Short mmCIF file of C-alpha atoms in Angstrom, two decimals:
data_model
loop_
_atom_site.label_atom_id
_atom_site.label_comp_id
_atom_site.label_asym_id
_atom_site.label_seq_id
_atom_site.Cartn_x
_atom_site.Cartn_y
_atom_site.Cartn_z
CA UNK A 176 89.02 30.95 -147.89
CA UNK A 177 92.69 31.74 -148.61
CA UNK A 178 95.66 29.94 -147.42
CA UNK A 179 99.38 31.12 -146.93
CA UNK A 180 102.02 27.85 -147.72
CA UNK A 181 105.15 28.47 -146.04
CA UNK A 182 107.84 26.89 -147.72
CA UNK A 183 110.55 25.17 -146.21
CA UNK A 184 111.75 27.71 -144.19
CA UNK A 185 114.35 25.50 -142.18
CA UNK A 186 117.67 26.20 -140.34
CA UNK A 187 119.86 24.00 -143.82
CA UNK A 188 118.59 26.61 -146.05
CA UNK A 189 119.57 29.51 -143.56
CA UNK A 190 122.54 31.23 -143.51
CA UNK A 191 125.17 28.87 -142.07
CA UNK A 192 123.04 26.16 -143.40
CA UNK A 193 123.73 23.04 -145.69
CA UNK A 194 121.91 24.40 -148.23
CA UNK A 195 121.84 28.13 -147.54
CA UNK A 196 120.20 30.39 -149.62
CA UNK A 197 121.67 34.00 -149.65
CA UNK A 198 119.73 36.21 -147.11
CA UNK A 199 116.86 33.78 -146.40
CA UNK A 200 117.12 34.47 -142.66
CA UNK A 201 115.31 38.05 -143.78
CA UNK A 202 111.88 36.72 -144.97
CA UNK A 203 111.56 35.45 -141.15
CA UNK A 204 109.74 38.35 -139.89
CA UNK A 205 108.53 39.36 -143.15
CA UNK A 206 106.81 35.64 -143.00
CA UNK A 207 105.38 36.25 -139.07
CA UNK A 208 103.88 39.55 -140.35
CA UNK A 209 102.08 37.98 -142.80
CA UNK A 210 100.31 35.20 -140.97
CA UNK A 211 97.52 36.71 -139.31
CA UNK A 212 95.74 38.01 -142.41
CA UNK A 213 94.98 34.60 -143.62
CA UNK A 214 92.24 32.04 -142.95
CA UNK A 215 94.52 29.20 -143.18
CA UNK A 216 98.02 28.77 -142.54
CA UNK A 217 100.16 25.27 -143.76
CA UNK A 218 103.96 24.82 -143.76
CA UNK A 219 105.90 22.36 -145.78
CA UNK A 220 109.22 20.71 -144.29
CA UNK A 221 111.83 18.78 -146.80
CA UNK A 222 112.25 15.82 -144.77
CA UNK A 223 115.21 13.57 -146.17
CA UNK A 224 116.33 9.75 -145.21
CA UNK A 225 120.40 10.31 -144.87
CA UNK A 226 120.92 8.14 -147.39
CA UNK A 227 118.49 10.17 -150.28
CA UNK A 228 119.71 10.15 -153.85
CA UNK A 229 119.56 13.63 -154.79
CA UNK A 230 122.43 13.75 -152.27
CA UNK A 231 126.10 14.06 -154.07
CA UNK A 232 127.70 12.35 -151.06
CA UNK A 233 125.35 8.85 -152.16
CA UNK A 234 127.00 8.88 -155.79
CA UNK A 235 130.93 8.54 -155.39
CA UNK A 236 132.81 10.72 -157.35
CA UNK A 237 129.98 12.90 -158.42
CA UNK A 238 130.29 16.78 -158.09
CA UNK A 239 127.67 18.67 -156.00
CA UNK A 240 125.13 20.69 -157.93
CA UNK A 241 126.11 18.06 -161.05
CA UNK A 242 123.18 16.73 -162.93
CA UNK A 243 122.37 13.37 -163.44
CA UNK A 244 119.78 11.09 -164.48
CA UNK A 245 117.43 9.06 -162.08
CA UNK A 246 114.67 7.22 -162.42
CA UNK A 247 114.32 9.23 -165.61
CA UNK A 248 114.30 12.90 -163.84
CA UNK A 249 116.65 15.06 -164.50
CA UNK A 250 118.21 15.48 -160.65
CA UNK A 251 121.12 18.02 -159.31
CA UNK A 252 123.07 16.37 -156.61
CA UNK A 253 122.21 18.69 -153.49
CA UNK A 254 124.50 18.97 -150.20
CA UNK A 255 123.21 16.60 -147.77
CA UNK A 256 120.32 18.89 -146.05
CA UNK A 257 117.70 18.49 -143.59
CA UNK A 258 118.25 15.01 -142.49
CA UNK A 259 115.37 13.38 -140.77
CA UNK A 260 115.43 14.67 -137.55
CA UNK A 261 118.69 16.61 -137.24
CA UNK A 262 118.42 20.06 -136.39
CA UNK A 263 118.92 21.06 -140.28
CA UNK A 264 115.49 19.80 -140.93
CA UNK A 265 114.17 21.67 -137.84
CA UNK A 266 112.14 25.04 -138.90
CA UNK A 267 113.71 28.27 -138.07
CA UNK A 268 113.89 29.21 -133.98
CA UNK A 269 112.62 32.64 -135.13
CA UNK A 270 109.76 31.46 -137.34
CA UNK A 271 106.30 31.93 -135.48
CA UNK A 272 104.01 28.61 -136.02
CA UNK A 273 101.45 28.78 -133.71
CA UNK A 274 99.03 29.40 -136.78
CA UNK A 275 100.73 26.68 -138.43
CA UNK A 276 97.30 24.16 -138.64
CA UNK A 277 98.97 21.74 -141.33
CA UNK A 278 103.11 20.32 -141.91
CA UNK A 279 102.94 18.62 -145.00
CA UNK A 280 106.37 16.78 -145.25
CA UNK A 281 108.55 15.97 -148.58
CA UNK A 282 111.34 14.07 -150.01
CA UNK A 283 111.12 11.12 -147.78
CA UNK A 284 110.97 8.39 -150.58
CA UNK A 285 114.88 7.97 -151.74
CA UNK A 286 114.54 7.86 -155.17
CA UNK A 287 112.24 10.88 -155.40
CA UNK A 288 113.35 14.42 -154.95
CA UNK A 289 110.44 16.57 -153.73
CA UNK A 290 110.69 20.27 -154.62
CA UNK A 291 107.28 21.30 -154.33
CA UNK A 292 104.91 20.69 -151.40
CA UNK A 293 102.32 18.80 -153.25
CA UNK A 294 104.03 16.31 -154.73
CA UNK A 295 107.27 14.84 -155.67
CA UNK A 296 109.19 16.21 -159.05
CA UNK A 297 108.06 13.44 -161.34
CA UNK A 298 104.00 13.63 -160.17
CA UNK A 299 104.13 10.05 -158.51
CA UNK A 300 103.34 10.65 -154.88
CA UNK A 301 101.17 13.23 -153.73
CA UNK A 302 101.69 14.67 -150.14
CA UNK A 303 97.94 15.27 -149.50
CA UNK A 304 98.22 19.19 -149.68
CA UNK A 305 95.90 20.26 -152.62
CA UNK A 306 93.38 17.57 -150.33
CA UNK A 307 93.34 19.22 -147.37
CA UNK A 308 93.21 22.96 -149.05
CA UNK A 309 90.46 21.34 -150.90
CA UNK A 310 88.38 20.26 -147.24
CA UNK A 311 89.36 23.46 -146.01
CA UNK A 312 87.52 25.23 -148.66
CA UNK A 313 90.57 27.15 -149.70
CA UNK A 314 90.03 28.78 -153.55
CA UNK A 315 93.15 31.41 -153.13
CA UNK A 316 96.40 30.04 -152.23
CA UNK A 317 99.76 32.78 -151.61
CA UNK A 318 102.92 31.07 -151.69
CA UNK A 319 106.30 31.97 -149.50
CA UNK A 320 109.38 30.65 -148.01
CA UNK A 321 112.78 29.24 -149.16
CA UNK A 322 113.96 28.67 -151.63
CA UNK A 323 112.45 30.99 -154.94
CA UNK A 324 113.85 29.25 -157.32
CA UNK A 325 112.85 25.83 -156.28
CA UNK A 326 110.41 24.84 -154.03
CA UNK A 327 108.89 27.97 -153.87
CA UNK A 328 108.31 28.25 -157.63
CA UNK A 329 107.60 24.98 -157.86
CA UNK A 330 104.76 24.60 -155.11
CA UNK A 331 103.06 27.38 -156.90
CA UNK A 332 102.95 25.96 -160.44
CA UNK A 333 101.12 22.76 -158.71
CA UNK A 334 99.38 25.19 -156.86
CA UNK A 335 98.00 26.24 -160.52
CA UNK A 336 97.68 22.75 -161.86
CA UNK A 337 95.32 22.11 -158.99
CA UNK A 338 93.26 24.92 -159.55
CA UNK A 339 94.40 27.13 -156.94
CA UNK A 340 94.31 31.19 -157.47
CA UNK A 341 97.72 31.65 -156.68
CA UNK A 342 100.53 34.20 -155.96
CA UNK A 343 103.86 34.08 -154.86
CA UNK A 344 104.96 36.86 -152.68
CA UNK A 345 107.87 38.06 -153.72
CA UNK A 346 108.98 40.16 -150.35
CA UNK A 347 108.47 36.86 -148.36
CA UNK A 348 111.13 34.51 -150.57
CA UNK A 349 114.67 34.86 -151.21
CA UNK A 350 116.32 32.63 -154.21
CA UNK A 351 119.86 30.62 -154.41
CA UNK A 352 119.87 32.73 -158.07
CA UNK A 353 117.47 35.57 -158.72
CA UNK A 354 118.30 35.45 -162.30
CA UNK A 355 116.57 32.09 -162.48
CA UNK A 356 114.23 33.10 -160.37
CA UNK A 357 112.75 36.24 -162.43
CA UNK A 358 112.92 33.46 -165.18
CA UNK A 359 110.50 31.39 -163.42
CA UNK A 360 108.27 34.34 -162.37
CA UNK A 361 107.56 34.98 -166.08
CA UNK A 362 107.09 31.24 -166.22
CA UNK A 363 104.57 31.37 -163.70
CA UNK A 364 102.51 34.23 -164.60
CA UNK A 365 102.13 32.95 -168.11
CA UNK A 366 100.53 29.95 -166.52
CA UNK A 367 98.12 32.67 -164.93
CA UNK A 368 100.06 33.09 -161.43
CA UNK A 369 100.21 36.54 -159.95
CA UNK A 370 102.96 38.08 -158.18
CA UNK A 371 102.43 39.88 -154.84
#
């Protein structure tokens, strides 16, 4: 079986957002198309407390996108963005999830930024994804959603570790930096990840 991941595609990293990443209101449709040519389809949600550390507003006088230390990760202090429950957090109006079987929420522990959907960045707490794909008899695993860079990129690499065949579709994902981003690709298909 193979299984689309939709990434955190949620109204703070829109356009207008918290956290907006340039044009990621345009891999809405792109995203819809895609749906019905899977077996499986799971979404992830970034799912913060209001008072999360990788916030800048919980470290006074820190600068946003600064890096610090904590809990020995290396973390940039985000914008606060999708807030438990505020309409931030809240997927896109335009984003179809009726085939949505699976939400697999992240960054809910304070102390633990979560960029990819499997687990959080320092491997402590899984979310239960690679599981489920597991029961569901998925082997092939395509990866899309917001942002590139981040948690895009980075579900996909755990994707690997887990011993998914995995892809990242590039026409469905836009990136806060593309430079980084084609950066990470290379990353990723040394690792053995194609891009689609």
């Amino acid at each position: 079986m193979n299984a689309l991941i939709i990434v955190d595609v949620q109204n703070d990293f829109l356009p207008q957002g918290r956290l907006a990443v340039p044009e990621g209101d345009l891999v809405i449709p792109v995203i819809n198309g895609l749906q019905a040519g899977y077996d499986l389809v799971v979404a992830t949600q970034d799912w913060h407390p209001a008072n999360h550390l990788s916030f800048a507003s919980q470290h006074p006088g820190a600068s946003l996108f600064e890096k610090i230390e904590l809990d020995g990760l290396e973390q940039v202090l985000w914008p606060d963005h999708c807030i438990q429950g505020t309409p931030g957090a809240a997927f896109a109006e335009m984003l179809d999830t009726r085939s949505v079987s699976a939400i697999f929420r992240k960054g809910m522990d304070t102390r633990l930024d979560s960029y990819s959907g499997f687990f959080d960045n320092g491997h402590r707490k899984s979310t239960g994804l690679a599981a489920y794909l597991r029961d569901m008899a998925v082997s092939e695993v395509h990866v899309c959603g917001l942002a590139a860079d981040f948690c895009v990129f980075f579900t996909a690499m755990d994707s690997l570790t887990a011993g998914f065949h995995t892809g990242i579709l590039t026409a469905a994902t836009k990136a806060i930096d593309a430079g980084t981003f084609a950066e990470k690709l290379q990353r990723f298909s040394a690792q053995g990840g194609k891009i689609l």
